[in-house]
Amino acid sequence: AFPSGEEEAVFTAGLDGKIHCWDDYDASLRYTLTEKNSELSCLLYMESCNYVVTGHDDGSVKFWNPDSMKCRVERGHTNTVTALVAATVNRRPAVVSASYDGTISAYVVPATRSSLSWLNMTLSPPDSSLPEPLLPNLPACPPEILC
């Protein structure tokens, strides 16, 4: 359950691209957000700024505004986003994402929804961090971040 204003809510997402917000008291559907371009791979609700954040198979991270039903797309990965976690950077809400491409990205949410000053940074492991093959004839596997 995730707080939504003074009431509690539960968010679900499915392979149909729909993100549902349910009332936790009577299980009634409050609203639905629809993703049409890529498959959802993970979901996070940020109470501090009222964003529904989704990770996608195309490497994008989307910040959904439930009030306007619109989203902002950030591209910090080249493969499926596997995890999202809420964080704080300099007392500002942020999201950290991880991907099958071995990178992690951080997105600092602006103070106002109209602000365009989103901070997005991606960290990639250096080439030397790739694991050595276990058997001489097998290629090394790229790092993957799973949660």
PDB file of C-alpha atoms in Angstrom:
ATOM      1  CA  ALA A   1       0.000   0.000   0.000  1.00  0.00           C
ATOM      2  CA  PHE A   2       1.187   3.461  -0.833  1.00  0.00           C
ATOM      3  CA  PRO A   3      -0.054   6.723   0.618  1.00  0.00           C
ATOM      4  CA  SER A   4      -2.005   8.914  -1.786  1.00  0.00           C
ATOM      5  CA  GLY A   5      -3.006  12.132  -0.031  1.00  0.00           C
ATOM      6  CA  GLU A   6      -4.692  11.269   3.252  1.00  0.00           C
ATOM      7  CA  GLU A   7      -5.941   7.887   2.037  1.00  0.00           C
ATOM      8  CA  GLU A   8      -4.035   4.745   1.224  1.00  0.00           C
ATOM      9  CA  ALA A   9      -3.747   3.292  -2.270  1.00  0.00           C
ATOM     10  CA  VAL A  10      -2.234   0.276  -3.987  1.00  0.00           C
ATOM     11  CA  PHE A  11      -0.569   0.506  -7.407  1.00  0.00           C
ATOM     12  CA  THR A  12      -0.360  -2.396  -9.846  1.00  0.00           C
ATOM     13  CA  ALA A  13       1.065  -2.712 -13.348  1.00  0.00           C
ATOM     14  CA  GLY A  14       0.737  -5.418 -15.948  1.00  0.00           C
ATOM     15  CA  LEU A  15       1.964  -6.564 -19.328  1.00  0.00           C
ATOM     16  CA  ASP A  16      -1.040  -4.805 -20.881  1.00  0.00           C
ATOM     17  CA  GLY A  17       0.716  -1.467 -20.221  1.00  0.00           C
ATOM     18  CA  LYS A  18      -1.844  -0.321 -17.669  1.00  0.00           C
ATOM     19  CA  ILE A  19      -0.940   1.118 -14.267  1.00  0.00           C
ATOM     20  CA  HIS A  20      -3.892   0.936 -11.892  1.00  0.00           C
ATOM     21  CA  CYS A  21      -4.385   2.850  -8.655  1.00  0.00           C
ATOM     22  CA  TRP A  22      -6.721   1.019  -6.267  1.00  0.00           C
ATOM     23  CA  ASP A  23      -8.383   2.177  -3.065  1.00  0.00           C
ATOM     24  CA  ASP A  24      -7.055  -0.043  -0.267  1.00  0.00           C
ATOM     25  CA  TYR A  25     -10.310   0.146   1.709  1.00  0.00           C
ATOM     26  CA  ASP A  26     -12.875  -1.077  -0.810  1.00  0.00           C
ATOM     27  CA  ALA A  27     -10.590  -2.193  -3.681  1.00  0.00           C
ATOM     28  CA  SER A  28     -12.277   0.214  -6.086  1.00  0.00           C
ATOM     29  CA  LEU A  29     -10.309   1.489  -9.068  1.00  0.00           C
ATOM     30  CA  ARG A  30      -9.315   5.139  -8.628  1.00  0.00           C
ATOM     31  CA  TYR A  31      -7.599   5.751 -11.967  1.00  0.00           C
ATOM     32  CA  THR A  32      -5.587   4.094 -14.732  1.00  0.00           C
ATOM     33  CA  LEU A  33      -2.458   5.317 -16.518  1.00  0.00           C
ATOM     34  CA  THR A  34      -1.728   3.692 -19.886  1.00  0.00           C
ATOM     35  CA  GLU A  35       1.689   3.041 -21.429  1.00  0.00           C
ATOM     36  CA  LYS A  36       1.521   2.478 -25.193  1.00  0.00           C
ATOM     37  CA  ASN A  37       5.154   2.483 -26.333  1.00  0.00           C
ATOM     38  CA  SER A  38       7.117  -0.015 -24.248  1.00  0.00           C
ATOM     39  CA  GLU A  39       6.671  -2.850 -21.777  1.00  0.00           C
ATOM     40  CA  LEU A  40       6.659  -2.014 -18.059  1.00  0.00           C
ATOM     41  CA  SER A  41       9.387  -3.740 -16.064  1.00  0.00           C
ATOM     42  CA  CYS A  42       9.140  -2.085 -12.608  1.00  0.00           C
ATOM     43  CA  LEU A  43       7.068   0.423 -10.664  1.00  0.00           C
ATOM     44  CA  LEU A  44       7.636   2.915  -7.828  1.00  0.00           C
ATOM     45  CA  TYR A  45       5.330   5.452  -6.176  1.00  0.00           C
ATOM     46  CA  MET A  46       7.026   8.576  -4.808  1.00  0.00           C
ATOM     47  CA  GLU A  47       4.795   9.974  -2.084  1.00  0.00           C
ATOM     48  CA  SER A  48       6.988  13.026  -1.510  1.00  0.00           C
ATOM     49  CA  CYS A  49       6.244  14.447  -4.976  1.00  0.00           C
ATOM     50  CA  ASN A  50       3.209  12.400  -6.066  1.00  0.00           C
ATOM     51  CA  TYR A  51       4.879  10.715  -9.036  1.00  0.00           C
ATOM     52  CA  VAL A  52       4.310   7.183 -10.268  1.00  0.00           C
ATOM     53  CA  VAL A  53       7.666   6.092 -11.716  1.00  0.00           C
ATOM     54  CA  THR A  54       7.991   3.197 -14.149  1.00  0.00           C
ATOM     55  CA  GLY A  55      10.973   1.405 -15.676  1.00  0.00           C
ATOM     56  CA  HIS A  56      10.678  -0.071 -19.171  1.00  0.00           C
ATOM     57  CA  ASP A  57      12.144  -2.732 -21.414  1.00  0.00           C
ATOM     58  CA  ASP A  58      13.527  -0.073 -23.786  1.00  0.00           C
ATOM     59  CA  GLY A  59      15.697   1.410 -20.987  1.00  0.00           C
ATOM     60  CA  SER A  60      13.487   4.415 -20.324  1.00  0.00           C
ATOM     61  CA  VAL A  61      12.271   5.677 -16.944  1.00  0.00           C
ATOM     62  CA  LYS A  62       8.945   7.506 -16.931  1.00  0.00           C
ATOM     63  CA  PHE A  63       7.657   9.931 -14.313  1.00  0.00           C
ATOM     64  CA  TRP A  64       3.844   9.939 -14.356  1.00  0.00           C
ATOM     65  CA  ASN A  65       1.857  12.847 -12.938  1.00  0.00           C
ATOM     66  CA  PRO A  66      -1.443  11.317 -11.728  1.00  0.00           C
ATOM     67  CA  ASP A  67      -3.082  14.771 -11.654  1.00  0.00           C
ATOM     68  CA  SER A  68      -2.520  15.480 -15.363  1.00  0.00           C
ATOM     69  CA  MET A  69      -2.204  11.832 -16.527  1.00  0.00           C
ATOM     70  CA  LYS A  70       0.932  12.863 -18.460  1.00  0.00           C
ATOM     71  CA  CYS A  71       4.468  11.570 -18.134  1.00  0.00           C
ATOM     72  CA  ARG A  72       8.035  12.735 -18.597  1.00  0.00           C
ATOM     73  CA  VAL A  73      10.408  10.294 -20.281  1.00  0.00           C
ATOM     74  CA  GLU A  74      14.058  10.029 -19.220  1.00  0.00           C
ATOM     75  CA  ARG A  75      16.533   7.841 -21.094  1.00  0.00           C
ATOM     76  CA  GLY A  76      19.439   6.646 -18.987  1.00  0.00           C
ATOM     77  CA  HIS A  77      19.805   3.020 -20.076  1.00  0.00           C
ATOM     78  CA  THR A  78      20.240   0.938 -23.211  1.00  0.00           C
ATOM     79  CA  ASN A  79      18.493  -2.179 -21.878  1.00  0.00           C
ATOM     80  CA  THR A  80      15.608  -3.155 -19.580  1.00  0.00           C
ATOM     81  CA  VAL A  81      15.286  -1.224 -16.314  1.00  0.00           C
ATOM     82  CA  THR A  82      15.315  -3.844 -13.545  1.00  0.00           C
ATOM     83  CA  ALA A  83      14.921  -1.781 -10.367  1.00  0.00           C
ATOM     84  CA  LEU A  84      13.766   1.609  -9.099  1.00  0.00           C
ATOM     85  CA  VAL A  85      14.354   3.031  -5.628  1.00  0.00           C
ATOM     86  CA  ALA A  86      13.404   6.361  -4.054  1.00  0.00           C
ATOM     87  CA  ALA A  87      16.290   8.406  -2.686  1.00  0.00           C
ATOM     88  CA  THR A  88      17.138  11.903  -1.479  1.00  0.00           C
ATOM     89  CA  VAL A  89      19.848  14.122  -2.968  1.00  0.00           C
ATOM     90  CA  ASN A  90      20.536  17.435  -1.192  1.00  0.00           C
ATOM     91  CA  ARG A  91      17.114  17.170   0.481  1.00  0.00           C
ATOM     92  CA  ARG A  92      15.405  16.767  -2.911  1.00  0.00           C
ATOM     93  CA  PRO A  93      13.508  13.649  -3.980  1.00  0.00           C
ATOM     94  CA  ALA A  94      15.342  11.451  -6.442  1.00  0.00           C
ATOM     95  CA  VAL A  95      15.020   8.076  -8.155  1.00  0.00           C
ATOM     96  CA  VAL A  96      17.846   5.623  -8.750  1.00  0.00           C
ATOM     97  CA  SER A  97      17.368   3.046 -11.500  1.00  0.00           C
ATOM     98  CA  ALA A  98      19.348  -0.068 -12.416  1.00  0.00           C
ATOM     99  CA  SER A  99      19.409  -1.908 -15.722  1.00  0.00           C
ATOM    100  CA  TYR A 100      20.471  -5.117 -17.458  1.00  0.00           C
ATOM    101  CA  ASP A 101      23.042  -2.949 -19.279  1.00  0.00           C
ATOM    102  CA  GLY A 102      25.063  -2.796 -16.026  1.00  0.00           C
ATOM    103  CA  THR A 103      24.459   0.901 -15.387  1.00  0.00           C
ATOM    104  CA  ILE A 104      22.696   2.802 -12.642  1.00  0.00           C
ATOM    105  CA  SER A 105      21.093   6.197 -13.232  1.00  0.00           C
ATOM    106  CA  ALA A 106      19.960   8.870 -10.798  1.00  0.00           C
ATOM    107  CA  TYR A 107      17.207  11.385 -11.481  1.00  0.00           C
ATOM    108  CA  VAL A 108      16.730  14.351  -9.157  1.00  0.00           C
ATOM    109  CA  VAL A 109      13.139  15.596  -9.261  1.00  0.00           C
ATOM    110  CA  PRO A 110      12.817  19.372  -9.745  1.00  0.00           C
ATOM    111  CA  ALA A 111      11.252  21.525  -7.035  1.00  0.00           C
ATOM    112  CA  THR A 112       8.254  22.365  -9.242  1.00  0.00           C
ATOM    113  CA  ARG A 113       6.547  20.321 -11.931  1.00  0.00           C
ATOM    114  CA  SER A 114       7.041  23.125 -14.461  1.00  0.00           C
ATOM    115  CA  SER A 115      10.814  23.169 -13.949  1.00  0.00           C
ATOM    116  CA  LEU A 116      12.947  21.700 -16.715  1.00  0.00           C
ATOM    117  CA  SER A 117      16.057  21.291 -14.573  1.00  0.00           C
ATOM    118  CA  TRP A 118      16.057  17.527 -14.056  1.00  0.00           C
ATOM    119  CA  LEU A 119      19.429  16.100 -13.110  1.00  0.00           C
ATOM    120  CA  ASN A 120      20.124  12.769 -14.778  1.00  0.00           C
ATOM    121  CA  MET A 121      23.458  11.004 -14.399  1.00  0.00           C
ATOM    122  CA  THR A 122      24.441   7.487 -15.404  1.00  0.00           C
ATOM    123  CA  LEU A 123      27.254   5.445 -13.900  1.00  0.00           C
ATOM    124  CA  SER A 124      28.772   2.613 -15.904  1.00  0.00           C
ATOM    125  CA  PRO A 125      31.318   0.078 -14.681  1.00  0.00           C
ATOM    126  CA  PRO A 126      34.799   0.458 -16.213  1.00  0.00           C
ATOM    127  CA  ASP A 127      35.779  -2.187 -18.791  1.00  0.00           C
ATOM    128  CA  SER A 128      38.190  -3.702 -16.279  1.00  0.00           C
ATOM    129  CA  SER A 129      35.250  -4.656 -14.053  1.00  0.00           C
ATOM    130  CA  LEU A 130      33.963  -7.220 -16.543  1.00  0.00           C
ATOM    131  CA  PRO A 131      34.323 -10.721 -15.099  1.00  0.00           C
ATOM    132  CA  GLU A 132      36.945 -13.054 -16.499  1.00  0.00           C
ATOM    133  CA  PRO A 133      35.581 -16.141 -18.256  1.00  0.00           C
ATOM    134  CA  LEU A 134      35.247 -19.173 -15.993  1.00  0.00           C
ATOM    135  CA  LEU A 135      36.324 -21.523 -18.783  1.00  0.00           C
ATOM    136  CA  PRO A 136      38.990 -20.555 -21.346  1.00  0.00           C
ATOM    137  CA  ASN A 137      36.727 -20.854 -24.425  1.00  0.00           C
ATOM    138  CA  LEU A 138      33.706 -18.989 -23.040  1.00  0.00           C
ATOM    139  CA  PRO A 139      33.353 -15.217 -23.499  1.00  0.00           C
ATOM    140  CA  ALA A 140      33.028 -12.948 -20.473  1.00  0.00           C
ATOM    141  CA  CYS A 141      29.492 -11.955 -19.539  1.00  0.00           C
ATOM    142  CA  PRO A 142      28.635  -8.261 -19.235  1.00  0.00           C
ATOM    143  CA  PRO A 143      27.582  -7.150 -15.743  1.00  0.00           C
ATOM    144  CA  GLU A 144      23.859  -7.110 -15.000  1.00  0.00           C
ATOM    145  CA  ILE A 145      22.134  -5.410 -12.107  1.00  0.00           C
ATOM    146  CA  LEU A 146      19.183  -7.392 -10.795  1.00  0.00           C
ATOM    147  CA  CYS A 147      16.966  -6.666  -7.826  1.00  0.00           C
TER     148      CYS A 147
END
